[in-house]
Coordinates of C-alpha atoms and ligand atoms in Angstrom, one line a residue:
X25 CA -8.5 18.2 -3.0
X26 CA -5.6 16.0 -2.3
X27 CA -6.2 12.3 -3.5
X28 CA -4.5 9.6 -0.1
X29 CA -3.3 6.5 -1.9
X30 CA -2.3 4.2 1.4
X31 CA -0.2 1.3 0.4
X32 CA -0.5 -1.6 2.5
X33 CA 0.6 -4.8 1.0
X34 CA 3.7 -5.1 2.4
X35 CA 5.3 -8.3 4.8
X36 CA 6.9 -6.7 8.0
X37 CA 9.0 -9.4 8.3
X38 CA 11.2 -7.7 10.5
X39 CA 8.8 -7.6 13.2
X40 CA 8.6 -11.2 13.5
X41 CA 6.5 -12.7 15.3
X42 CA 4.7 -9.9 15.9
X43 CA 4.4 -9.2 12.5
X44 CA 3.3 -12.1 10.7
X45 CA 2.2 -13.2 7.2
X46 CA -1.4 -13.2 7.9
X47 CA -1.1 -10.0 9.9
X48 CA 1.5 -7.8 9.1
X49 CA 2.9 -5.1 11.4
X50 CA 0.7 -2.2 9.8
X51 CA -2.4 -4.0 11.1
X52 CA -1.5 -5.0 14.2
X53 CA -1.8 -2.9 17.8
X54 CA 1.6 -3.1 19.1
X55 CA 1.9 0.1 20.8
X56 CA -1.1 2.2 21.5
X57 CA -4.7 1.3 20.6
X58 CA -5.1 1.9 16.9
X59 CA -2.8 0.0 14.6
X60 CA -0.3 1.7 11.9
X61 CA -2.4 1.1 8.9
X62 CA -5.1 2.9 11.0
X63 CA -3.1 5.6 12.2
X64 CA -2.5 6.1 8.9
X65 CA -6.4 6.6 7.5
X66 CA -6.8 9.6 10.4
X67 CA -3.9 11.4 9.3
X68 CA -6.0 11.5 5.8
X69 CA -9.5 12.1 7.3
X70 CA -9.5 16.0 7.0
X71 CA -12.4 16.3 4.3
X72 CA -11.0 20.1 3.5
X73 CA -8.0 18.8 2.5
X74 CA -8.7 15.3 1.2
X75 CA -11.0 13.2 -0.8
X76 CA -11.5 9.6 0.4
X77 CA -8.7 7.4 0.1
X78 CA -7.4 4.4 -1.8
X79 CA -5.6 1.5 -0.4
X80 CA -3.7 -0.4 -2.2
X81 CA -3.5 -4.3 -0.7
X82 CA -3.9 -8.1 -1.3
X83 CA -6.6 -10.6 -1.3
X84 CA -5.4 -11.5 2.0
X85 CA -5.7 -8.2 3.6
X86 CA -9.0 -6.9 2.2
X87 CA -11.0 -7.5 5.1
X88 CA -8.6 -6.5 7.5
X89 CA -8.5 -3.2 5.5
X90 CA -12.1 -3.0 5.0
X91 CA -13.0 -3.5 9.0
X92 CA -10.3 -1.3 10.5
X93 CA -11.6 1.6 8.1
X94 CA -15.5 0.8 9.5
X95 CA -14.0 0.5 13.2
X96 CA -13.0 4.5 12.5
X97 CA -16.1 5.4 10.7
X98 CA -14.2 6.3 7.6
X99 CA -14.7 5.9 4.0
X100 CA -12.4 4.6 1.0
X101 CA -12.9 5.5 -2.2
X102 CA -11.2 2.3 -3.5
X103 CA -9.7 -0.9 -2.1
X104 CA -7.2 -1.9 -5.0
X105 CA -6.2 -5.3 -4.8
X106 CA -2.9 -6.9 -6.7
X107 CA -3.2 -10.3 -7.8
X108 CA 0.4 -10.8 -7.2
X109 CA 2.8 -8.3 -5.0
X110 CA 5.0 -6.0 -7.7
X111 CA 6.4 -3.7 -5.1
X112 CA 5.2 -0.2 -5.3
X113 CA 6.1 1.1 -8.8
X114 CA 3.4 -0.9 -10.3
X115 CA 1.0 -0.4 -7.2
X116 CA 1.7 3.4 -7.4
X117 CA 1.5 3.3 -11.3
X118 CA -2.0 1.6 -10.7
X119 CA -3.3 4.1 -8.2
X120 CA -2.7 6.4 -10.5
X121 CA -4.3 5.0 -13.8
X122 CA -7.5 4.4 -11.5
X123 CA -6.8 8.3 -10.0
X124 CA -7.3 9.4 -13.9
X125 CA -10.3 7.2 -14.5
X126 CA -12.4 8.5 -10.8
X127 CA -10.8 11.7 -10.2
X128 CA -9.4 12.9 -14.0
X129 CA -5.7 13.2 -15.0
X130 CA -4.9 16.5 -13.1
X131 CA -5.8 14.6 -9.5
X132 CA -3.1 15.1 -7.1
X133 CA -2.4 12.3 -5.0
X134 CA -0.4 12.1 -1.8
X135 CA 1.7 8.2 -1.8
X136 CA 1.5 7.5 2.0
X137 CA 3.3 3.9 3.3
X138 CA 1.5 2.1 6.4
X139 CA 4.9 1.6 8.5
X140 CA 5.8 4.9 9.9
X141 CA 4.4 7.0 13.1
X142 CA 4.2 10.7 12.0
X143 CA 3.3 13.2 14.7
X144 CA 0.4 15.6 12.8
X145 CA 0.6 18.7 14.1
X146 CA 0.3 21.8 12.4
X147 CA 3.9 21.7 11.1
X148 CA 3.3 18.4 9.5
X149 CA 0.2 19.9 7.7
X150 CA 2.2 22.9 6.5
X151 CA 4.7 20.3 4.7
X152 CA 1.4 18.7 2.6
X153 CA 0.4 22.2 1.7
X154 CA 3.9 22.8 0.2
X155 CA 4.2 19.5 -1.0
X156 CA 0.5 19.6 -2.9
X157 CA 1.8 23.3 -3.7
X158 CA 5.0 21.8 -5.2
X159 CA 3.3 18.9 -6.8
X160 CA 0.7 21.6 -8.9
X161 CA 4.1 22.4 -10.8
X162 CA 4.9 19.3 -12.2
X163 CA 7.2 17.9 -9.3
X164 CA 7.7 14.5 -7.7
X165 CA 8.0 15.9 -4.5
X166 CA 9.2 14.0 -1.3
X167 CA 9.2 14.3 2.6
X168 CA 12.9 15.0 3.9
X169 CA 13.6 14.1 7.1
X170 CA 16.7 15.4 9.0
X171 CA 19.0 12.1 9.5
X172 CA 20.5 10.8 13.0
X173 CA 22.5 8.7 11.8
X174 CA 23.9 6.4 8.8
X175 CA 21.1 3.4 8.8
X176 CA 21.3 1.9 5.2
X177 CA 17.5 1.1 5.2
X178 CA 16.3 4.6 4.0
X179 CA 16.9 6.1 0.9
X180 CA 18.6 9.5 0.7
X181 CA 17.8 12.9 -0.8
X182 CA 20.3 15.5 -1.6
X183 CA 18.8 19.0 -1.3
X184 CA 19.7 21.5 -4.3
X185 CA 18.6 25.0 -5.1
X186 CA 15.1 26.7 -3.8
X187 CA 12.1 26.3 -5.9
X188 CA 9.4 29.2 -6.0
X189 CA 7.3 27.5 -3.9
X190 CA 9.8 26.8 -1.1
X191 CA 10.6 23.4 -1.7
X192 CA 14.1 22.5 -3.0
X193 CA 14.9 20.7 -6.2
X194 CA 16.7 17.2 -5.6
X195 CA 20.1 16.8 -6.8
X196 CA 20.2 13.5 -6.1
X197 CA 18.1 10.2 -4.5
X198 CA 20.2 7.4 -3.5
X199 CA 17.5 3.9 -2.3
X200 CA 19.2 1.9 0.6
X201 CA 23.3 2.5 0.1
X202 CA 25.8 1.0 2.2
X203 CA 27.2 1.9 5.1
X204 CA 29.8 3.7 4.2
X205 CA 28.4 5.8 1.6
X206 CA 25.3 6.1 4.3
X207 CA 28.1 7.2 6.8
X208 CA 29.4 10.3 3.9
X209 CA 26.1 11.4 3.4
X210 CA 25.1 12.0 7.0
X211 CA 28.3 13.8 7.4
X212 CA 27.8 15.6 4.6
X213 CA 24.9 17.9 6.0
X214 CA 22.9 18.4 2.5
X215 CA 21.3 15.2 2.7
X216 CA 17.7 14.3 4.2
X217 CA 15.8 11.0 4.6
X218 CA 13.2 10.0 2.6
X219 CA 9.8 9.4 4.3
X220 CA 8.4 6.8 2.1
X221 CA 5.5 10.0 1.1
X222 CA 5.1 11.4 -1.6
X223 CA 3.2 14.1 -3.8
X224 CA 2.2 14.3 -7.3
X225 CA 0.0 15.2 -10.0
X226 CA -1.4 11.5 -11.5
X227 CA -0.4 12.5 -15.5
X228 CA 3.1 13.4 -14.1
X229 CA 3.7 10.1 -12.1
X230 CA 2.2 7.9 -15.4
X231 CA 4.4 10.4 -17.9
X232 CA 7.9 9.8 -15.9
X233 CA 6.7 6.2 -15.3
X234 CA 6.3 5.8 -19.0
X235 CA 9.9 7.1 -19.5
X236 CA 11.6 5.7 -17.1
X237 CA 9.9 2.1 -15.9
X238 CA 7.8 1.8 -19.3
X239 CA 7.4 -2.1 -18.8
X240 CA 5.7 -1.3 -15.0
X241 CA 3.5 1.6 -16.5
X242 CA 2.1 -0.2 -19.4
X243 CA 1.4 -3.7 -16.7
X244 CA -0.3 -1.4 -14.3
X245 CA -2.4 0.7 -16.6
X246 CA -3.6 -2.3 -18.5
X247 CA -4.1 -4.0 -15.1
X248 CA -6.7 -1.2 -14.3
X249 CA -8.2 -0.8 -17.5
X250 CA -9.2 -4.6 -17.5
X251 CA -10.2 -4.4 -14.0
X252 CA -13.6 -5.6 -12.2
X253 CA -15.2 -4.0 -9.3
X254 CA -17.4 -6.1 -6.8
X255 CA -18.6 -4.2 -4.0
X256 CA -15.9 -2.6 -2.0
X257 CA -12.8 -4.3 -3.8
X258 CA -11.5 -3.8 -7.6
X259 CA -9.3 -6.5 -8.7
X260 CA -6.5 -5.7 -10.9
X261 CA -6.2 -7.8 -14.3
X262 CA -3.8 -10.8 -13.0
X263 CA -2.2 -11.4 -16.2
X264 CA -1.5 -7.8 -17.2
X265 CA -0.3 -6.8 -13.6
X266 CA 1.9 -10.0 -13.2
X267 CA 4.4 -8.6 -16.5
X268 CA 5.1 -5.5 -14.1
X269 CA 9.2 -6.1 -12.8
X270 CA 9.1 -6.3 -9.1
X271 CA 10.5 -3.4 -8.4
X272 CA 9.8 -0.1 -6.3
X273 CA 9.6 3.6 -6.7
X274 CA 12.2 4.7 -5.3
X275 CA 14.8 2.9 -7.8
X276 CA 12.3 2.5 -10.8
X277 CA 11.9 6.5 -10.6
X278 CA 12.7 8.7 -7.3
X279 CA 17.0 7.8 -8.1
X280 CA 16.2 8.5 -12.1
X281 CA 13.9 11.3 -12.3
X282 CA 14.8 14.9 -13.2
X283 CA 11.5 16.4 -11.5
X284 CA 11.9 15.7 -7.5
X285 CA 11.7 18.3 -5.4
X286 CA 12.1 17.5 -1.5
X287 CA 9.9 19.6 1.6
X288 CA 12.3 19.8 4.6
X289 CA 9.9 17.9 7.0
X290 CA 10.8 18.9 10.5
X291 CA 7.7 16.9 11.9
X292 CA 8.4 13.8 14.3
X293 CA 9.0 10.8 11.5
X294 CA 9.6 6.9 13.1
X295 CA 9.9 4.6 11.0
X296 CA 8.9 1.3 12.6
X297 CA 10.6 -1.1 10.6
X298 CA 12.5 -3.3 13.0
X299 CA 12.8 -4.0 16.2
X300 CA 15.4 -1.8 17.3
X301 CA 13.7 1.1 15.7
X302 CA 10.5 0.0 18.1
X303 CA 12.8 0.2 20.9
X304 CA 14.2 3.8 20.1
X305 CA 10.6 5.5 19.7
X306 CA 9.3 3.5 22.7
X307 CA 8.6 4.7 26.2
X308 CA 12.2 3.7 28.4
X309 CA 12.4 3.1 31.7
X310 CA 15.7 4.5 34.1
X311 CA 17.3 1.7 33.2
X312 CA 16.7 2.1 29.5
X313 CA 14.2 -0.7 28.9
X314 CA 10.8 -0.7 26.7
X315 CA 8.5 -3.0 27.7
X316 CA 4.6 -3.9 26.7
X317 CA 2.4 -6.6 28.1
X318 CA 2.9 -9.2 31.1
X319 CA 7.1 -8.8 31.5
X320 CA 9.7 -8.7 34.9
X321 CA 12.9 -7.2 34.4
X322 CA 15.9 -8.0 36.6
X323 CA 19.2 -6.3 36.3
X324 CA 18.5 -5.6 32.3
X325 CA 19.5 -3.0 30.7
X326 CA 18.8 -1.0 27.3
X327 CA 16.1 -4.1 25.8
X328 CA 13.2 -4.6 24.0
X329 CA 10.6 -7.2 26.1
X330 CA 7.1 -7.5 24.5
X331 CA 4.5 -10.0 25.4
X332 CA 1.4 -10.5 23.8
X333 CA 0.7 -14.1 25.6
X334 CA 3.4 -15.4 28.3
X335 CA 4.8 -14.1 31.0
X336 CA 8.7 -13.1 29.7
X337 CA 11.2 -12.8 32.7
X338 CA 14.8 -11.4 32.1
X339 CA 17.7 -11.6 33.7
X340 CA 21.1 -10.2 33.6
X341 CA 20.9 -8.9 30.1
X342 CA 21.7 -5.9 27.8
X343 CA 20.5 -4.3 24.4
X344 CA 18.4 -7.6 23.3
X345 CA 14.6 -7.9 22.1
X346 CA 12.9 -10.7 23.4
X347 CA 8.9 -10.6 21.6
X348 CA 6.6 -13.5 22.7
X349 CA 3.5 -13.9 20.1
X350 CA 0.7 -16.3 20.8
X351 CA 2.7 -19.0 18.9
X352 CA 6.5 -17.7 18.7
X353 CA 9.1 -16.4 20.8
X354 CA 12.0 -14.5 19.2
X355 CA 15.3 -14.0 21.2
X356 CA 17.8 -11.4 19.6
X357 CA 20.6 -8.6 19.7
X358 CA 19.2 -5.4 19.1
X359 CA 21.7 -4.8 16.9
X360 CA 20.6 -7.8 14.7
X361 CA 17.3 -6.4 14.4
X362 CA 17.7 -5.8 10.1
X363 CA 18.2 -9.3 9.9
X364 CA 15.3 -10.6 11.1
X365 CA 13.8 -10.4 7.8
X366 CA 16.2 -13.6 6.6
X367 CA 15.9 -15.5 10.1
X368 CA 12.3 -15.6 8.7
X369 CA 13.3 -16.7 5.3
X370 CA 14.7 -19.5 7.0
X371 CA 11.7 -20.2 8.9
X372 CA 9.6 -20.3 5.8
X373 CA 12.2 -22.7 3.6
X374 CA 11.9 -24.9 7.0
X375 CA 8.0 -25.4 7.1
Ligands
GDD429 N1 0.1 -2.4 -1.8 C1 1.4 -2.7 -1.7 N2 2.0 -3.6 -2.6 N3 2.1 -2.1 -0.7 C2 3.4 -2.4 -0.6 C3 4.1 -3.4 -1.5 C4 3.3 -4.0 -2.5 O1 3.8 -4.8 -3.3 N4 5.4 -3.5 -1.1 C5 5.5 -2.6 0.0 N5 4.3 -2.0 0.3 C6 4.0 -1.0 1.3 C7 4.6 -1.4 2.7 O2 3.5 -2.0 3.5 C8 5.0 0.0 3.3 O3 3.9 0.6 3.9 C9 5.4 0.8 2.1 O4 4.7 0.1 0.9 C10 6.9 0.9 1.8 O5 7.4 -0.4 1.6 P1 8.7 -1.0 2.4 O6 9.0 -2.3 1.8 O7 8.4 -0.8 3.9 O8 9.8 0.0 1.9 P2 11.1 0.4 2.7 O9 10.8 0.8 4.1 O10 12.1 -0.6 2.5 O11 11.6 1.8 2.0 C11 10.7 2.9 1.7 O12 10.4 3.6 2.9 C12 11.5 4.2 3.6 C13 10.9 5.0 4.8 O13 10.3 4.1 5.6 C14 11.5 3.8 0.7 O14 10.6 4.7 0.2 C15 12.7 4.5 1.3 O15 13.3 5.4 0.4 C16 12.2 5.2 2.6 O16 13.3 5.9 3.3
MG430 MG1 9.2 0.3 5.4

């Protein structure tokens, strides 16, 4: 069975104010009635094709962790908690030192982030039996999802030749590029999105770690070996995990790696990242307008108006996002929504 390691440690910061520090966007309901993170734990829950999974998170988010797993009924085998946030080569290097230790080195674990809506069909099921299929042969294997156009915050997967099990081998990763080389690859018709998933044996991940992001390996697997269980939660070692770089998986192996195989993923993949991304998968009205909670909309086109306290009229206005949180209101350009993430940077300096 398939090891789910859920990592869910991460800011949000680009759905400010929704998304906030003490609750970050992949525990917070802000369309529908389950949150992401919880979303996330169902898509995981088939006991055929799964053992119980890990989550990866901080001090800070244990208990929201812990209670949105009980509210579904559902079991973790491990709550991993980093004493200090590394990024997700050391929290994936972890996973899979404590994978070695519970489930033995030949454990196959499926990497799942807590920020995307996937729509589980059959299909999408298929693409983690080829995946786990892929992964029994030694391969890093990743989700590829068809681009729709050249946004810089994914990273990119070049699809090479067939392997036997129907995946492809990957030519070539690229994490985050610019625009312009973004705006080549998308044009270029061999390229895919990466989902932020992946699949792979446990040895394999820690071997390729070892070779190519040593210093992370040897933090994270010390980390675990020196770590202490109390109840629900195991703490990594702080001093060991603190050495890891700061760095994730997708440069510190996915762009170096010789082993990555891609699954064409023709599922329904949203990232939720930001606010114009919300805005796209959303529900729009005639005149192009997604809107959730207590909102009037006059003469507005093509916008993003979310309430989760005030009442939020518009007037006479196009392609913005206008989010009121029980303590913040934030007024933007759609277009702008990627830079949220510093406008809250700035916030923070200013406190
Ligand atoms: N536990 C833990 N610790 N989780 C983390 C940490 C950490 O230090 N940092 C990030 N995460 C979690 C986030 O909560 C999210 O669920 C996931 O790991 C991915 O992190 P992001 O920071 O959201 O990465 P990204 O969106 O910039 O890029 C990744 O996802 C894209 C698709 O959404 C990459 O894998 C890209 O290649 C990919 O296209
Ligand atoms: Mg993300």
């Amino acid at each position: 069975k398939i090891v789910p390691v859920i990592m869910a440690g991460g800011k949000g910061t680009r759905l400010w104010p929704l998304s906030r520090a003490s609750a970050p966007k992949q525990f917070i309901q802000f369309i529908g009635d389950r949150t992401l993170f919880q979303n996330t734990l169902e898509r995981v829950s088939d006991p055929e094709l799964y053992e119980a999974p890990i989550v990866l998170t901080n001090e800070e988010f244990r208990f929201l962790v812990a209670e949105q797993a009980r509210e579904l009924d559902l079991k973790l085998a491990a709550v991993l908690l980093e004493p200090v946030a590394r990024n997700t080569a050391a929290a994936v290097a972890a996973a899979a030192a404590l994978i070695t230790d519970l489930f033995g080195k030949d454990a196959i674990m499926h990497v799942l982030g807590s920020d995307y809506e996937i729509h589980a069909n059959a299909t999408y099921y298929d693409c983690v039996r080829l995946a786990r299929d892929t992964a029994l042969q030694g391969k890093l294997v990743t989700f590829g999802i068809t681009p729709t156009e050249p946004a810089t915050g994914y990273g990119y997967i070049e699809s090479g030749k067939a392997l036997p099990t129907g995946a492809h081998a990957v030519k070539r990763f690229v994490e985050k590029p610019a625009l312009e080389k973004a705006q080549e690859m998308v044009a270029n018709g061999s390229f895919y999105w990466n989902s932020g998933m992946f699949m792979f044996s446990a040895a394999q991940l820690l071997a390729e770690m070892k070779e190519y992001a040593p210093d992370v390996e040897k933090a994270a697997s010390k980390a675990v070996s020196k770590s202490t269980r109390d109840l629900d939660f195991t703490r990594l070692d702080a001093d060991h995990f603190s050495k890891s770089p700061d760095i994730s998986i997708d440069y510190a192996l996915m762009e170096k790696t010789a082993n990555a195989a891609v699954v064409p993923s023709p599922f329904t993949w949203s990232d939720l990242g930001s606010w114009d991304a919300v805005w796209k998968v959303g529900n729009r009205d005639e005149s192009g307008n997604v809107s959730a909670g207590s909102t009037t909309l006059v003469n507005t086109k093509n916008s993003l108006v979310m309430s989760h306290s005030l009442h939020i009229a518009v007037q006479g206005l196009e392609d913005v996002a206008v989010i009121a949180s029980e303590d913040a209101v934030y007024v933007g350009h759609l277009k702008d929504s990627q830079e949220v993430g510093k406008l809250v940077k700035l916030l923070a300096s200013e406190k």
